[in-house]
Amino acid sequence: MNQDAFDVAVVGAGPAGLAAALAAAESGVTVALIDAGVGPGGQYWRSPAPGAGTFKPNTLHHSWRRFTDTTTRLSALASAGRAVRFAGHHVWSIAQADDRWSLHCNVGAEPRQRDAQPPVTIHARRLVLATGAYDRQLPFPGWDLPGVMTAGGVQSLLKGHLVVAGETVVVAGTGPFLLPVAVGLARYGARVAAVIEANTPLAFTRSPRAVFGAINKLGEAATYGVALLRHRVAVRHRHAVIRAFGNDRLEGVVVARLDRDGRPLADTERSVACDLLAVGWGFTPQLELHLQLGCATRMDVDSSLIVDVDDNQQTTVEGVWAAGESTGVGGADLASVEGMIAGYAVARSLDATPVRNDVPLRRRRGALREFATVMHRVYSIPDALLDDVDDETLVCRCEEVTAGSLRRAVDELGATDPRTVKLLVRPGMGWCQGRVCGFATVCLTARHTGRAAVDSDMRAFADRPIATPTPLGSLARLADD
Amino acid sequence: MTTPSQFEISFDSTPIPCREGWTVGAALTAAGIRSWRTTRQGQRARGLFCGIGICFDCLVTVNGQPSLRACLVPAQPGDQVRTQEGTGR
Amino acid sequence: MTTTASADLVVIGAGIVGAACAYYAAREGLSVTVIERGPIVSGTTGAGEGNILVSDKEPGPELDLALLSNRQWRELSDLPLDGRTFGSAVELEFKGGLVVASSDTILNSLERLAREQRAFGIEAVAVPRHELREHEPHLADDLAGGCLYPQDLQVQPMLAAAHLLRLARLSGTSVLPHEPVTGYLRRGDRVTGVRTPRREISAGAVLNATGTWAGELAGLAGVRVPVAPRRGFILVTEPLPPLIRRKVYFADYVADVASDSAALQTSTVVEGTRAGTVLIGASRERVGFDRTISLPALRQLAAGAVGLFPMLGDVAVMRAYRGFRPYCPDHLPVIGPDPRAPGLYHACGHEGAGIGLSLGTGRLIAQTLIGAPPDIDLHPFRPDRFGTEVAA
């Protein structure tokens, strides 16, 4: 099935994509909003399945009204034929033909199911990529035990299904995202044994101007702080989970205090019994499609690979805009603002007149971006946690490659960069194609060779010409455009 | 909100309850099941990790089809979910 | 700051061919330095399938080199290495190739080629249509027949190159990655060493083993070697149990390899790997060093694979990658001393067969360097055979 060309295809229906789609469609151009999810909202505004149970949005969601307002207006535009939402569409490749883009999609919640719908190609004259991000992980002993999950994964089970993934939970890693995860779990009946945060928010006091510019962020954090107090959840700063243990299933974690360099202090180790560990170390932007199209990238302050955009959110590739986490992890508010700016800019490029002056949006973006930069500095990954990964620890979960194996590829086989390590001992070569282990493999390898990771290292693990696994049969039947 | 509609699916032949709109992974988790796959080399138990379709750790066999992401597959009444070993094939 | 050093042999390029030449030269007692502008195995070696084939070679000099190489791979396979063998460390598999024909006409030409090959020592066993599935149970049922080539091997090419370099290092070779050669040291016409941003290395011999980039390095010495990139894509599936036992390909592959066309050609080549993934090739097109993924190429590869093995239809492709084969207009590699620039040697232009042909090439280069008679005649591979016309 092929569609006539839309003016704009927006990929991703999270805060950035929804905002971009709405801004563009309200400015008078036709929009295809393409998203892998069943419902709109992305990971941030994921809402419960119909049968999951009763749900008060404010128990799990922030700025829910912005979400409902946006989707209501988009539905109205859809009825008027100006916007079409393609749910359950996983874009695996984008190609350019003449003056339009062809977005090749696998269709269905899990499109490799045999009864999934046939693949679809959607055409558009302009692209806005709002592909979001997923939790960033560091390897530690026991992190592949069932019961260890990403903080985002725990959150999505809760938001999407009202399922609490354990009874006694430790939430760990770094970053402001850990707080809403802990609060949500506590509200829905889990016992949150502790929040283990590697850094301390006291560091924000060093950048008062940036914090003031995004003062609502502080209010948000305070709300979570109060909620945690009410649930008697202790937040332990400058601590990390250094080990998870259990027999085929998580039984507990070992927590230690970190010294000034972020190195665990052995005499502070203690065990915490739990059946769920929700862990995250910031986020990794999803750049498969940007890299397929040849967009220029760089490394952000948080060491994530991000796509380069100009003031209008346009990438270095003509006709391609990007908004949200892929241009630098900064949270939902920043993503929404970037999405609107991109939506108006893409409308202008099609000679439509934006319905709104975006100067205030640009100012807001500046303030939020500045706050995000400070946030990344405050919630950084301690180098020591990367250097101290012991040789037996699994780094690549798919291909079961240990840290020792990565180091042997360097020491014995002569690899000098992460890509060569990948070619020789297979980290990042499995089902997930390095999405989970890419960051750690890059950092571990670079540090083992005595240098810092650079953007080309990151690109070698982010370049995925097939953005999502696609059945050979679907690929074989691909239409000619 | 309306009353949730409920049904059953099976995991390794044992019935487990499920609700409309849940994924297979959500149903297994709600039933207290934490792993449903073993790895190819180390035969290590695996279950949900990223929960959003990124990591492929939660691969499972549903109605005879191997290597589907439990965190994405919508559960349907009567689905037969089976533990998957290695490649699942 | 630059330093000076010296070696009997400087090898430019740390791909499989450079690695094999360094290994054999070091084994002959020569002092060797390998210089590589990027990381090791970062060129075409890192994008190969690991073919060690005799089946796709028509009688002639390339087949002679393939047979020599095939013997070297078998010999090296048993070499003890870290408590195992070289063969197991580099995932060398004695799997054999199965060439299949989709029609009786193609089967006839396949059988004609097999007859010619047998005269040159290749084992080629005709497999009638009804016996195909005894060799490959999942093959499509509409094939006309095939031919089994037990000598065909497969290797993990990056591991093979890395281990060859490691063995060379253990014999005293130094490997200098991330160091581009920016010029040659000369005495008159003679090449007497190389220059890099960091050092000058004087050498009795300098070997250009830079594969697809060999034309540039030859040009730096003022000589022409017309190697051009011929792009290829490979699809990689999800990990599977060993469902596909041999290297299986359609007989039209041989014609595609030998073709001079610049347009996209695909011929289906399917093989399992030790890691469980199935690799699907092979496309060929001459489009320079364009790294853009070509969906028509991927689609043709997928369609070919599903046509050959219908059960692959619901198997997922996880990854696709591209590489640039070092293509010579006459489809023969360039091996040996360059009379136009004495002291300069070449070992390049192996097109898609460089992994397989690397060991024979390394042995021939080492023999030449120590003045021993080469196992096969190097005349067909001579660097100055191309005349002056520029490669397309």
Tab-separated table of N, CA, C and O in Angstrom, chain A residues 383 386-391 402-418 421 440-453 457:
chain	number	residue	atom	x	y	z
A	383	ASP	N	33.821	8.510	35.740
A	383	ASP	CA	34.752	7.717	34.930
A	383	ASP	C	35.155	6.423	35.635
A	383	ASP	O	35.345	5.383	34.998
A	386	LEU	N	33.407	3.289	34.861
A	386	LEU	CA	33.756	2.651	33.587
A	386	LEU	C	35.091	1.929	33.691
A	386	LEU	O	35.256	0.825	33.197
A	387	ASP	N	36.050	2.567	34.350
A	387	ASP	CA	37.385	1.967	34.421
A	387	ASP	C	37.407	0.725	35.298
A	387	ASP	O	38.231	-0.154	35.113
A	388	ASP	N	36.510	0.681	36.278
A	388	ASP	CA	36.578	-0.410	37.248
A	388	ASP	C	35.725	-1.618	36.886
A	388	ASP	O	35.624	-2.553	37.673
A	389	VAL	N	35.103	-1.616	35.704
A	389	VAL	CA	34.315	-2.792	35.303
A	389	VAL	C	35.266	-3.986	35.225
A	389	VAL	O	36.263	-3.948	34.497
A	390	ASP	N	34.990	-5.040	35.999
A	390	ASP	CA	35.970	-6.132	35.996
A	390	ASP	C	35.804	-7.031	34.778
A	390	ASP	O	34.773	-7.011	34.105
A	391	ASP	N	36.852	-7.792	34.503
A	391	ASP	CA	36.931	-8.545	33.250
A	391	ASP	C	35.786	-9.538	33.053
A	391	ASP	O	35.411	-9.841	31.934
A	402	THR	N	32.244	-10.175	27.350
A	402	THR	CA	32.648	-9.598	28.630
A	402	THR	C	33.614	-8.422	28.434
A	402	THR	O	34.212	-8.258	27.366
A	403	ALA	N	33.788	-7.653	29.514
A	403	ALA	CA	34.741	-6.547	29.479
A	403	ALA	C	36.150	-7.075	29.211
A	403	ALA	O	36.928	-6.451	28.487
A	404	GLY	N	36.466	-8.233	29.767
A	404	GLY	CA	37.784	-8.824	29.548
A	404	GLY	C	38.017	-9.123	28.076
A	404	GLY	O	39.110	-8.946	27.543
A	405	SER	N	36.959	-9.569	27.417
A	405	SER	CA	37.064	-9.883	26.002
A	405	SER	C	37.327	-8.618	25.183
A	405	SER	O	38.139	-8.629	24.241
A	406	LEU	N	36.669	-7.519	25.537
A	406	LEU	CA	36.940	-6.245	24.852
A	406	LEU	C	38.407	-5.862	25.049
A	406	LEU	O	39.085	-5.427	24.109
A	407	ARG	N	38.866	-6.016	26.274
A	407	ARG	CA	40.245	-5.590	26.559
A	407	ARG	C	41.250	-6.493	25.855
A	407	ARG	O	42.293	-6.030	25.396
A	408	ARG	N	40.935	-7.784	25.745
A	408	ARG	CA	41.851	-8.688	25.024
A	408	ARG	C	41.903	-8.336	23.538
A	408	ARG	O	42.946	-8.485	22.897
A	409	ALA	N	40.773	-7.875	22.995
A	409	ALA	CA	40.781	-7.467	21.580
A	409	ALA	C	41.777	-6.334	21.372
A	409	ALA	O	42.426	-6.239	20.332
A	410	VAL	N	41.908	-5.477	22.380
A	410	VAL	CA	42.876	-4.384	22.305
A	410	VAL	C	44.290	-4.908	22.573
A	410	VAL	O	45.208	-4.719	21.773
A	411	ASP	N	44.453	-5.600	23.700
A	411	ASP	CA	45.798	-5.979	24.149
A	411	ASP	C	46.434	-7.035	23.254
A	411	ASP	O	47.624	-6.993	22.984
A	412	GLU	N	45.635	-8.014	22.811
A	412	GLU	CA	46.225	-9.130	22.065
A	412	GLU	C	46.000	-9.026	20.565
A	412	GLU	O	46.877	-9.358	19.773
A	413	LEU	N	44.812	-8.571	20.163
A	413	LEU	CA	44.496	-8.607	18.730
A	413	LEU	C	44.794	-7.283	18.032
A	413	LEU	O	44.681	-7.188	16.816
A	414	GLY	N	45.161	-6.264	18.796
A	414	GLY	CA	45.618	-5.043	18.143
A	414	GLY	C	44.532	-4.046	17.783
A	414	GLY	O	44.786	-3.127	17.012
A	415	ALA	N	43.320	-4.207	18.349
A	415	ALA	CA	42.284	-3.207	18.095
A	415	ALA	C	42.687	-1.897	18.761
A	415	ALA	O	43.254	-1.900	19.846
A	416	THR	N	42.404	-0.785	18.098
A	416	THR	CA	42.748	0.516	18.667
A	416	THR	C	41.526	1.413	18.803
A	416	THR	O	41.647	2.553	19.230
A	417	ASP	N	40.375	0.902	18.413
A	417	ASP	CA	39.160	1.706	18.534
A	417	ASP	C	37.958	0.775	18.726
A	417	ASP	O	38.045	-0.429	18.488
A	418	PRO	N	36.832	1.348	19.196
A	418	PRO	CA	35.664	0.508	19.492
A	418	PRO	C	35.138	-0.260	18.277
A	418	PRO	O	34.706	-1.400	18.406
A	421	VAL	N	37.080	-3.369	17.819
A	421	VAL	CA	36.724	-4.319	18.878
A	421	VAL	C	35.426	-5.036	18.499
A	421	VAL	O	35.297	-6.248	18.632
A	440	ALA	N	28.727	1.863	26.504
A	440	ALA	CA	29.722	1.277	27.414
A	440	ALA	C	30.905	0.702	26.633
A	440	ALA	O	32.061	0.861	27.033
A	441	THR	N	30.624	0.034	25.511
A	441	THR	CA	31.710	-0.537	24.717
A	441	THR	C	32.644	0.565	24.223
A	441	THR	O	33.866	0.438	24.293
A	442	VAL	N	32.046	1.636	23.746
A	442	VAL	CA	32.853	2.757	23.259
A	442	VAL	C	33.705	3.337	24.389
A	442	VAL	O	34.919	3.510	24.248
A	443	CYS	N	33.075	3.607	25.527
A	443	CYS	CA	33.820	4.235	26.629
A	443	CYS	C	34.885	3.294	27.192
A	443	CYS	O	36.025	3.701	27.422
A	444	LEU	N	34.516	2.026	27.388
A	444	LEU	CA	35.482	1.076	27.946
A	444	LEU	C	36.685	0.917	27.029
A	444	LEU	O	37.833	0.920	27.481
A	445	THR	N	36.415	0.769	25.733
A	445	THR	CA	37.501	0.564	24.781
A	445	THR	C	38.389	1.794	24.691
A	445	THR	O	39.612	1.699	24.766
A	446	ALA	N	37.751	2.958	24.544
A	446	ALA	CA	38.541	4.184	24.408
A	446	ALA	C	39.408	4.373	25.642
A	446	ALA	O	40.609	4.636	25.540
A	447	ARG	N	38.810	4.211	26.811
A	447	ARG	CA	39.587	4.431	28.035
A	447	ARG	C	40.692	3.396	28.171
A	447	ARG	O	41.782	3.702	28.654
A	448	HIS	N	40.427	2.169	27.722
A	448	HIS	CA	41.465	1.143	27.800
A	448	HIS	C	42.628	1.449	26.857
A	448	HIS	O	43.755	1.028	27.097
A	449	THR	N	42.336	2.155	25.767
A	449	THR	CA	43.421	2.540	24.862
A	449	THR	C	44.000	3.904	25.250
A	449	THR	O	44.795	4.480	24.498
A	450	GLY	N	43.564	4.429	26.388
A	450	GLY	CA	44.192	5.623	26.926
A	450	GLY	C	43.729	6.938	26.325
A	450	GLY	O	44.465	7.914	26.294
A	451	ARG	N	42.496	6.962	25.839
A	451	ARG	CA	42.002	8.217	25.275
A	451	ARG	C	40.522	8.361	25.591
A	451	ARG	O	39.881	7.428	26.084
A	452	ALA	N	40.002	9.548	25.310
A	452	ALA	CA	38.572	9.776	25.508
A	452	ALA	C	37.815	9.305	24.269
A	452	ALA	O	38.371	9.279	23.168
A	453	ALA	N	36.560	8.932	24.451
A	453	ALA	CA	35.724	8.541	23.310
A	453	ALA	C	35.445	9.772	22.456
A	453	ALA	O	35.311	10.871	22.966
A	457	ASP	N	33.683	7.264	17.203
A	457	ASP	CA	33.510	6.005	17.947
A	457	ASP	C	32.029	5.725	18.166
A	457	ASP	O	31.542	4.608	17.960
